[in-house]
mmCIF file of C-alpha atoms in Angstrom:
data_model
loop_
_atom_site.group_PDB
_atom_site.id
_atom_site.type_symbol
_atom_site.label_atom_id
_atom_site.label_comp_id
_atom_site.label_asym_id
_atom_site.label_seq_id
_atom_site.Cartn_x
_atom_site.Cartn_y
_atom_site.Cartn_z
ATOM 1 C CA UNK A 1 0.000 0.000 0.000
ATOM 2 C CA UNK A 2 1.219 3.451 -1.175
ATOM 3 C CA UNK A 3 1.047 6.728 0.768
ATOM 4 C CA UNK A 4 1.406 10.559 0.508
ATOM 5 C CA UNK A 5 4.368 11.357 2.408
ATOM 6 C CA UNK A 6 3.947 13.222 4.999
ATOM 7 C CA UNK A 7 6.582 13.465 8.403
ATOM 8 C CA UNK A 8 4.946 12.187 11.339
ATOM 9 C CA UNK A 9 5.435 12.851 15.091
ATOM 10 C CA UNK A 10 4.356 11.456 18.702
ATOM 11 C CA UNK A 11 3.007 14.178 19.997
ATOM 12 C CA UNK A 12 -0.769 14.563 20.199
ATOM 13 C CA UNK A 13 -2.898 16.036 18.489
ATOM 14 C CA UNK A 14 -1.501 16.945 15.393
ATOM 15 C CA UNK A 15 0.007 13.544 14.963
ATOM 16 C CA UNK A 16 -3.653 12.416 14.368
ATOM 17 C CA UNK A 17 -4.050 15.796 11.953
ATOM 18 C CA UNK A 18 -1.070 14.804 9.603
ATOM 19 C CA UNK A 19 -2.897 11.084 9.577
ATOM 20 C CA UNK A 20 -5.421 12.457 7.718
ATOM 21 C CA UNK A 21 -3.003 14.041 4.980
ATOM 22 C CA UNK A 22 -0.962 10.955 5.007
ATOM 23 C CA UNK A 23 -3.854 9.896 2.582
ATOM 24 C CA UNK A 24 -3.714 6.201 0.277
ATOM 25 C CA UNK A 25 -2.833 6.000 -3.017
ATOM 26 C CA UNK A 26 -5.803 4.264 -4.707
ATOM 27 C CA UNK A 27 -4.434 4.964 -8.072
ATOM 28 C CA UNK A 28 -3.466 7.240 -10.584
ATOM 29 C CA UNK A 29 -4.821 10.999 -9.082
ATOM 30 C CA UNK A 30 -6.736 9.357 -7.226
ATOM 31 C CA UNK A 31 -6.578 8.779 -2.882
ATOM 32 C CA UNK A 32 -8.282 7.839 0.197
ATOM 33 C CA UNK A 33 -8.188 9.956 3.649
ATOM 34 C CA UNK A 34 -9.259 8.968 6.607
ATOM 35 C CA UNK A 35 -11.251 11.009 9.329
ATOM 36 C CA UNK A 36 -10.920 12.878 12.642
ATOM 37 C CA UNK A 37 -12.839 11.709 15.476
ATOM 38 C CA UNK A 38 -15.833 14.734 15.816
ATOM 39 C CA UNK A 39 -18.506 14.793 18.656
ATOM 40 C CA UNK A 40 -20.371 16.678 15.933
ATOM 41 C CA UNK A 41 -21.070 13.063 14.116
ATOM 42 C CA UNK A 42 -19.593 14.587 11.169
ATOM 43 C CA UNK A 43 -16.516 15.003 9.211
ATOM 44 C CA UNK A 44 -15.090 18.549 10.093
ATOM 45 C CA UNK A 45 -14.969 20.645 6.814
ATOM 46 C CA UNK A 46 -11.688 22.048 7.588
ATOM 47 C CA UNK A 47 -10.042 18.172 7.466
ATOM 48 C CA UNK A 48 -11.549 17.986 3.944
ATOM 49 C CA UNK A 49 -10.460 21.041 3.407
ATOM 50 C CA UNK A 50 -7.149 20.395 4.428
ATOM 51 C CA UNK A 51 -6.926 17.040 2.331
ATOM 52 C CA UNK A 52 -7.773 18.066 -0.831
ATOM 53 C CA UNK A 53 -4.893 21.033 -0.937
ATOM 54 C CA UNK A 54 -2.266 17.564 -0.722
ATOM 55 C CA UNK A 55 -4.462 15.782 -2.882
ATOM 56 C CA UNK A 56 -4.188 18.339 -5.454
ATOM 57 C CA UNK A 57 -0.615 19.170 -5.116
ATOM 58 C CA UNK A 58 0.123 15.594 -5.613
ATOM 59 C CA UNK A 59 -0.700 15.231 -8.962
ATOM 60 C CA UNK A 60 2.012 18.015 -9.874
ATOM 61 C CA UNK A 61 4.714 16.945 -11.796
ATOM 62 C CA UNK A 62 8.464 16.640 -10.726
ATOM 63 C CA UNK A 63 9.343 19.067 -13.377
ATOM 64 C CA UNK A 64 7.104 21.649 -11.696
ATOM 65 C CA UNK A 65 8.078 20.658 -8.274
ATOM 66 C CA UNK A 66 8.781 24.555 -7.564
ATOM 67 C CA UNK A 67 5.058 25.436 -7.656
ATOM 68 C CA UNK A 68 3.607 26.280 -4.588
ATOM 69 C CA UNK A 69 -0.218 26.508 -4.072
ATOM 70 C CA UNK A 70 -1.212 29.792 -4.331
ATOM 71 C CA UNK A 71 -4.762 29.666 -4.169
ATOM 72 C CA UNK A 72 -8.038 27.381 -3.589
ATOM 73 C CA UNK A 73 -11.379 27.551 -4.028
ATOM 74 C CA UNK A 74 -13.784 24.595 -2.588
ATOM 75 C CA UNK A 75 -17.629 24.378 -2.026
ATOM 76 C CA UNK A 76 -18.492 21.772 0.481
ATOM 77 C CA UNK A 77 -21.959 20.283 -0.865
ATOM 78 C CA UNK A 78 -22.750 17.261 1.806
ATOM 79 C CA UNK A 79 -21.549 16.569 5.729
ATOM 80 C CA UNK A 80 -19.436 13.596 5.194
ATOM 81 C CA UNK A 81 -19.909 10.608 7.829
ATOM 82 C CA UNK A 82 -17.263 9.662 9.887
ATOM 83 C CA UNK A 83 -17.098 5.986 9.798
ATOM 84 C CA UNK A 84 -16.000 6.475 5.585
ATOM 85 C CA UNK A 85 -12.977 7.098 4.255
ATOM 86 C CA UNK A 86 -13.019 10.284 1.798
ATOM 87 C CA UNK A 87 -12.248 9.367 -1.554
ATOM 88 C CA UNK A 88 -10.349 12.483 -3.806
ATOM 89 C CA UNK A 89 -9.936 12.416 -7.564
ATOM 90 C CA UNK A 90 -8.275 14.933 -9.140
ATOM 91 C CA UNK A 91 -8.362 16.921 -12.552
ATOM 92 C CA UNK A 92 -5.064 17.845 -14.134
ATOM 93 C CA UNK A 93 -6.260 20.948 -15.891
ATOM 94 C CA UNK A 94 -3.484 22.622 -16.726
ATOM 95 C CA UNK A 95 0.121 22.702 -16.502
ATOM 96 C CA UNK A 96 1.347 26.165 -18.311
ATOM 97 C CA UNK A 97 4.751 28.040 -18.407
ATOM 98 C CA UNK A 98 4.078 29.615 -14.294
ATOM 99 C CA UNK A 99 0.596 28.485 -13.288
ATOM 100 C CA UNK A 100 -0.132 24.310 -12.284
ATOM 101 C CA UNK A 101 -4.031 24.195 -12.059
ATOM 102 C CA UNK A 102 -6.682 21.192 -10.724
ATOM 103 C CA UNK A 103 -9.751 20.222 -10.039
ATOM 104 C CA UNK A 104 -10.834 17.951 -6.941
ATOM 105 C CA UNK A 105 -13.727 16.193 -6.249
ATOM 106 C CA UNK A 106 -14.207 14.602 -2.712
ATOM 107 C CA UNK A 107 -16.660 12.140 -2.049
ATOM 108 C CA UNK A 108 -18.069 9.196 0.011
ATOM 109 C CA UNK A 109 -20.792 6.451 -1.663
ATOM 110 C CA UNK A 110 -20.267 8.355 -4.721
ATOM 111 C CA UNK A 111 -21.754 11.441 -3.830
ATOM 112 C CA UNK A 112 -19.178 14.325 -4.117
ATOM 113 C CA UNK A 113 -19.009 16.154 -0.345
ATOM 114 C CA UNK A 114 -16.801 18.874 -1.667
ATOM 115 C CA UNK A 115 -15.425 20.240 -4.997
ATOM 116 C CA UNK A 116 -12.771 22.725 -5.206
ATOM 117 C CA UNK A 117 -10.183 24.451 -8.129
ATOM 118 C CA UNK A 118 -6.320 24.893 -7.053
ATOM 119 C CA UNK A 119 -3.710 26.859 -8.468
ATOM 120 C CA UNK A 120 -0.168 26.458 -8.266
ATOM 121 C CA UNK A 121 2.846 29.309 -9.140
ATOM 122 C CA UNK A 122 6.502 29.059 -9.683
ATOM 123 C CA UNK A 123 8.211 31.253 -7.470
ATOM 124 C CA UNK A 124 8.564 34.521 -9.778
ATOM 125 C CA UNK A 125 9.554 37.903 -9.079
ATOM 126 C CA UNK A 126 7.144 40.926 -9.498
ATOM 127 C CA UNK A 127 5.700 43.775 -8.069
ATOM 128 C CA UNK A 128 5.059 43.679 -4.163
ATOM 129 C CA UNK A 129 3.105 45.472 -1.237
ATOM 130 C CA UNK A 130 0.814 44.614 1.261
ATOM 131 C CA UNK A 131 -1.803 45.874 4.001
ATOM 132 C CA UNK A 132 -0.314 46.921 7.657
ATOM 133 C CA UNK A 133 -0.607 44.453 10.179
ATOM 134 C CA UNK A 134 -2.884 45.521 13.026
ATOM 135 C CA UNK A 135 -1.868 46.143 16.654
ATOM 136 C CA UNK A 136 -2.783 43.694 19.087
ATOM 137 C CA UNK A 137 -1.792 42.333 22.399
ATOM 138 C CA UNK A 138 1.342 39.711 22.877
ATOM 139 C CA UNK A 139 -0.707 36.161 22.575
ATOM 140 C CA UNK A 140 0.993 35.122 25.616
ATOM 141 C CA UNK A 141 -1.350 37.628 27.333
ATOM 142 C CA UNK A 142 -4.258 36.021 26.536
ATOM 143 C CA UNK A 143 -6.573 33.302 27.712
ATOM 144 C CA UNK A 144 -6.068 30.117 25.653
ATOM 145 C CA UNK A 145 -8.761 27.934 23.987
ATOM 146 C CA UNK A 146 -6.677 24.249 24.733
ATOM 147 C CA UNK A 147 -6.134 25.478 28.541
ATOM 148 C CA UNK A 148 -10.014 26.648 28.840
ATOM 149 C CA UNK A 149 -11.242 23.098 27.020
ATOM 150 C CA UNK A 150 -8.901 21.056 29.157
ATOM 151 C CA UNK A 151 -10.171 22.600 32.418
ATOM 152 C CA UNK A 152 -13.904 21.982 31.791
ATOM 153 C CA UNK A 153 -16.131 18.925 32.649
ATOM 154 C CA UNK A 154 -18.193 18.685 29.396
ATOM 155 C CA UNK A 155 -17.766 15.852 26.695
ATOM 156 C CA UNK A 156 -17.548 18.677 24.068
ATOM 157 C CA UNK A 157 -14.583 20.339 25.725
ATOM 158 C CA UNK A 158 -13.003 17.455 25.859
ATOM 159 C CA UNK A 159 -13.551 16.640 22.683
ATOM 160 C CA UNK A 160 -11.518 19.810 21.562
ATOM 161 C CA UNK A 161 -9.211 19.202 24.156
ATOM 162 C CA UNK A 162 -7.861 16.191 23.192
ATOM 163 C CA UNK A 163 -8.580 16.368 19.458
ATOM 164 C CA UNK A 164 -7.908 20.100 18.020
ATOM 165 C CA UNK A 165 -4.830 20.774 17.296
ATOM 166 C CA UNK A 166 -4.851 24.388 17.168
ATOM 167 C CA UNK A 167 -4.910 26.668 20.145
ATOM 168 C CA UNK A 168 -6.573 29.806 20.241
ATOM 169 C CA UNK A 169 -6.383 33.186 21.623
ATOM 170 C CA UNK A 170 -9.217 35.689 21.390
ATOM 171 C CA UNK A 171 -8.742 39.707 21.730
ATOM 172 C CA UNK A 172 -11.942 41.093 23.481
ATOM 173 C CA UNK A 173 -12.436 37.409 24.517
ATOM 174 C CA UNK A 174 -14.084 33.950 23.034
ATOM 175 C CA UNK A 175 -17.287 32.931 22.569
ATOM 176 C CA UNK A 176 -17.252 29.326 22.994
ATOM 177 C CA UNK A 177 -19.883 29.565 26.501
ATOM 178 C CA UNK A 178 -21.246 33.075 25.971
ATOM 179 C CA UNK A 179 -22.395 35.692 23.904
ATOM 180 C CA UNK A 180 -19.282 37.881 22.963
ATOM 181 C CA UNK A 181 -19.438 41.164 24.976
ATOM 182 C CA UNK A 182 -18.256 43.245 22.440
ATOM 183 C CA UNK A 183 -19.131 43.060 18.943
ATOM 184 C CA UNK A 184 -17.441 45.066 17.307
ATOM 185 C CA UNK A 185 -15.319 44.771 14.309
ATOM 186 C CA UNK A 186 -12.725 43.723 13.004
ATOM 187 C CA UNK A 187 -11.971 40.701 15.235
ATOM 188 C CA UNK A 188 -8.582 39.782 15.898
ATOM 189 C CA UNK A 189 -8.043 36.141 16.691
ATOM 190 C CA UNK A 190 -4.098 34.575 17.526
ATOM 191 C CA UNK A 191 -3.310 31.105 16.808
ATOM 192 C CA UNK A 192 -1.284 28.478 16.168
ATOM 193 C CA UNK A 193 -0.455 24.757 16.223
ATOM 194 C CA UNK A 194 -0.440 23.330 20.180
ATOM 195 C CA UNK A 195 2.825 21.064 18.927
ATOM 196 C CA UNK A 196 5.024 22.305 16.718
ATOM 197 C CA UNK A 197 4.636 20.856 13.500
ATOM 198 C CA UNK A 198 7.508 17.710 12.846
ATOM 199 C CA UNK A 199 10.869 18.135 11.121
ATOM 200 C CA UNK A 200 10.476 17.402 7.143
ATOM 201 C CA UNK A 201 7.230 19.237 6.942
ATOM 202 C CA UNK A 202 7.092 20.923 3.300
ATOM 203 C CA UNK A 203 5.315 24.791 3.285
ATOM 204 C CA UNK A 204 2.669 22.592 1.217
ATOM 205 C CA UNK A 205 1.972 21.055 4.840
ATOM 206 C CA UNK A 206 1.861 24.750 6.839
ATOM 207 C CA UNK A 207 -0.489 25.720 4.165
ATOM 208 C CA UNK A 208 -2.906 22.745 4.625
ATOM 209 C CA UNK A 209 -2.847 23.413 7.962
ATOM 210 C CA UNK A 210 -4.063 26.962 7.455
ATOM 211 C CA UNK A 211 -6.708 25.829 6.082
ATOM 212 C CA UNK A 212 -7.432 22.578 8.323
ATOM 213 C CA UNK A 213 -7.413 25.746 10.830
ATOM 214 C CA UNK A 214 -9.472 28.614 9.550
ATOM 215 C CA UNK A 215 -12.962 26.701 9.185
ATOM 216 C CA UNK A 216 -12.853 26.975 13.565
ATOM 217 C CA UNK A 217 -13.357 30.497 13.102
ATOM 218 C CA UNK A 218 -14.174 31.952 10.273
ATOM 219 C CA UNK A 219 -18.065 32.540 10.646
ATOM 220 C CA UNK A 220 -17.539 34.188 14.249
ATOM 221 C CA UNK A 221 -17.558 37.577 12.885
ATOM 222 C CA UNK A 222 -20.826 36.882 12.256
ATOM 223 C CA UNK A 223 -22.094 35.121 15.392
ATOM 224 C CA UNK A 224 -20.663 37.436 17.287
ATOM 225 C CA UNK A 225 -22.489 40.654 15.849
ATOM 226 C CA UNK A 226 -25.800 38.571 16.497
ATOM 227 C CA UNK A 227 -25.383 37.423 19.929
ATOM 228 C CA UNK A 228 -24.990 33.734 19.085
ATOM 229 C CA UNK A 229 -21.997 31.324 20.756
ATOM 230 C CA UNK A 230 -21.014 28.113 20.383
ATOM 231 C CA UNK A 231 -22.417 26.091 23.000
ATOM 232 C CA UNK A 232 -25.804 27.580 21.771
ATOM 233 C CA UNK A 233 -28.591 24.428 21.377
ATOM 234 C CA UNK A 234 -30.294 26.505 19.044
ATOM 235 C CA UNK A 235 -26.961 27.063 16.536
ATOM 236 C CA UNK A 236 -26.945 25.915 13.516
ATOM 237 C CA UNK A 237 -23.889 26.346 11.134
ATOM 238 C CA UNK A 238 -22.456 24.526 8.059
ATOM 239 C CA UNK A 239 -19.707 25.907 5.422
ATOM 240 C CA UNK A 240 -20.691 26.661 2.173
ATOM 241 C CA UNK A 241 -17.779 27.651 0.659
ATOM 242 C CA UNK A 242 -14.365 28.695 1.417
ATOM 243 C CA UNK A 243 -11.626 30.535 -0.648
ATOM 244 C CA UNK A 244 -7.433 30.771 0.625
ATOM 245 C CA UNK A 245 -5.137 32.713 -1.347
ATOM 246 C CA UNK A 246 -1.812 32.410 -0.086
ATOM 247 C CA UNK A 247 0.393 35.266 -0.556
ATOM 248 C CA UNK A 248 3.754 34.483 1.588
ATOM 249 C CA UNK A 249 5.102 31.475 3.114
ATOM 250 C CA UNK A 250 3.647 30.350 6.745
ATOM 251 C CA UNK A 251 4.825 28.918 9.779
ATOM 252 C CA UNK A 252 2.070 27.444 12.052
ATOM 253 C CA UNK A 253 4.548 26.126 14.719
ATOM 254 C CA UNK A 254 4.837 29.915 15.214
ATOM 255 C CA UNK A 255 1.886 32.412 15.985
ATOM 256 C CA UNK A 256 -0.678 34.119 12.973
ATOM 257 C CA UNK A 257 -2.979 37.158 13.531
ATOM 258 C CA UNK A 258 -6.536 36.625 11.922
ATOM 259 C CA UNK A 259 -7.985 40.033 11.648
ATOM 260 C CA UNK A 260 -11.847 38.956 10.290
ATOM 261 C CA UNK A 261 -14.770 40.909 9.346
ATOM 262 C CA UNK A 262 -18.542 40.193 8.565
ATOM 263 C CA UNK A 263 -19.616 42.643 5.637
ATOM 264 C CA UNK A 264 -22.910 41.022 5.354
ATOM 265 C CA UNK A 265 -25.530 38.670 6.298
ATOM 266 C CA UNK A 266 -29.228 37.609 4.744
ATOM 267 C CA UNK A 267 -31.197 34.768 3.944
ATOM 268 C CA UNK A 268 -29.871 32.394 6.851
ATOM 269 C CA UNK A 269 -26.138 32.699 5.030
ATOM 270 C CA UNK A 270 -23.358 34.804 6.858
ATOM 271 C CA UNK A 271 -19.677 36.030 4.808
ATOM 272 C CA UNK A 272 -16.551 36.613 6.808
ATOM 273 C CA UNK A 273 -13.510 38.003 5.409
ATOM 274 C CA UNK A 274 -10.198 37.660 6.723
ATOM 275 C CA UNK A 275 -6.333 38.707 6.320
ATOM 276 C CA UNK A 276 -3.982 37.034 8.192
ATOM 277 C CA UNK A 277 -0.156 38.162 9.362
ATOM 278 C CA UNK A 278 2.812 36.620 11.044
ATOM 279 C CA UNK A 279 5.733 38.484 12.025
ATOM 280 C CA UNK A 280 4.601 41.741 10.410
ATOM 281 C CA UNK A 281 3.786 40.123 6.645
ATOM 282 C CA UNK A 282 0.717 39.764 5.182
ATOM 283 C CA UNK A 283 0.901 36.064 4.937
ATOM 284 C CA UNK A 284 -3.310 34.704 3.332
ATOM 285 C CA UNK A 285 -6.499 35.989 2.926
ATOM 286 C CA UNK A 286 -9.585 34.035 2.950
ATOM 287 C CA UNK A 287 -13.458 34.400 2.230
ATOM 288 C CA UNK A 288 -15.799 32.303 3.679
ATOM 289 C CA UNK A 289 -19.881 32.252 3.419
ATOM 290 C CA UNK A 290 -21.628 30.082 5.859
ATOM 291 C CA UNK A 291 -25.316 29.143 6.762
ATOM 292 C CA UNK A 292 -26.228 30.855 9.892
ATOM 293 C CA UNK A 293 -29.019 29.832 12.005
ATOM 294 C CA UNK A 294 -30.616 30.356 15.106
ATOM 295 C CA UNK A 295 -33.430 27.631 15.350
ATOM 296 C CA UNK A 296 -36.328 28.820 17.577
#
């Protein structure tokens, strides 16, 4: 049996995160993934997410082994169950003189879950600025999302606490028990990998895991600027589709700034926007629309 390879490590749990990228060959452009355990009963978008970026990059040619994914476009269609491996096939579109470009489907039973188009550049050189990033206060001053999960007495806490690999700090505060406070905008949220990602790991790998992160967070803006939280029984969220353009390389061993906004919501559907920065660069921006619901 023939897998993606992707550096492992003991420590828990991302090594259970890079399982899930460590996908099966099945054949030509074609793999398997397995799941993350969810109390949701679900797969979790962002592992999907996450999976098809290496699926897709996998099916680029040695000779254009100096693209790196630039952006990625997906719309997640069904929840995927849990107990079924995720099959991805992808679509060699095009291979041209800078730009690598495919098409993934991702499916279970034969019903695609999510689609998405990803593009791949050779490093070039070119005109360059970028956005300011915002002031906010040292992470380290902050309450922590793994330290407030692993202190609480509730299966979905621990459930995050032993299963999420990210941690994450909120300015103005979470919202994970509570209505937020203070609504107002733009949100700033840190985070970062809880273990340090293994020795080996390609910037294909940080990327994934940008985007294995972002689907934690990305609607907030919105719940927060209608009073909803995530411990709500009357919640009700699902992705519809997600968009990463990566614009610098990304360390997620180390700690990245979200700065997100909500610019509108209607219709049950909520869109976030978001830049994110590490170490002063503007390192990805991402777009994500969402149904929002509060059932009553």
């Amino acid at each position: 049996m023939t897998y993606l390879p992707v550096p492992d490590t003991p420590n828990e749990p991302l090594s259970s995160v890079l399982q899930t990228l460590r996908m099966k060959v099945r054949e030509e452009n074609s793999y398997e993934g397995a799941n993350l355990k969810q109390i949701s009963g679900r797969v979790y978008g962002g592992q999907v997410f996450a999976q098809a970026v290496v699926a897709a990059r996998a099916t680029v040619a040695d000779e254009f082994a100096g693209r790196e994914i630039h952006s990625i476009t997906a719309a997640f269609l069904r929840p995927g169950a849990l107990d079924v491996p995720t099959q991805f096939d992808v679509e060699e579109v095009l291979d041209g003189r800078s730009f690598s470009t495919r098409r993934v489907h991702a499916s279970q039973h034969g019903k695609t879950i999510l689609t998405a188009r990803a593009s791949f550049q050779e490093l070039q050189p070119g005109v360059e600025h970028q956005t300011p990033m915002p002031d906010a206060p040292d992470p380290a001053t902050l309450d922590s999302s793994a330290a407030l999960f692993a202190n609480i007495d509730h299966p979905a806490a621990k459930a995050m606490s032993s299963a999420n690999a990210i941690d994450m700090r909120h300015v103005g505060g979470g919202i994970w028990m509570k209505p937020a406070p203070v609504s107002e905008e733009p949100l700033l949220i840190w985070f970062k990998l809880r273990n340090p990602m293994p020795n080996g790991a390609t910037q294909l790998l940080h990327r994934a895991i940008l985007a294995y992160s972002s689907d934690q967070f990305m609607l907030e803006p919105v719940m927060r600027r209608h009073g909803m939280f995530w411990t709500s029984p009357q919640l009700s969220l699902a992705t519809l589709d997600h968009a990463i353009w990566w614009h610098r390389d990304i360390d997620m061993s180390d700690w990245v700034l979200a700065e997100l906004t909500s610019p509108s919501a209607q219709g049950g559907r909520g869109l976030s926007l978001a830049r994110f920065f590490q170490d002063g660069r503007h390192v990805a921006t991402m777009s994500q629309e969402g149904m929002v619901r509060s059932r009553t």
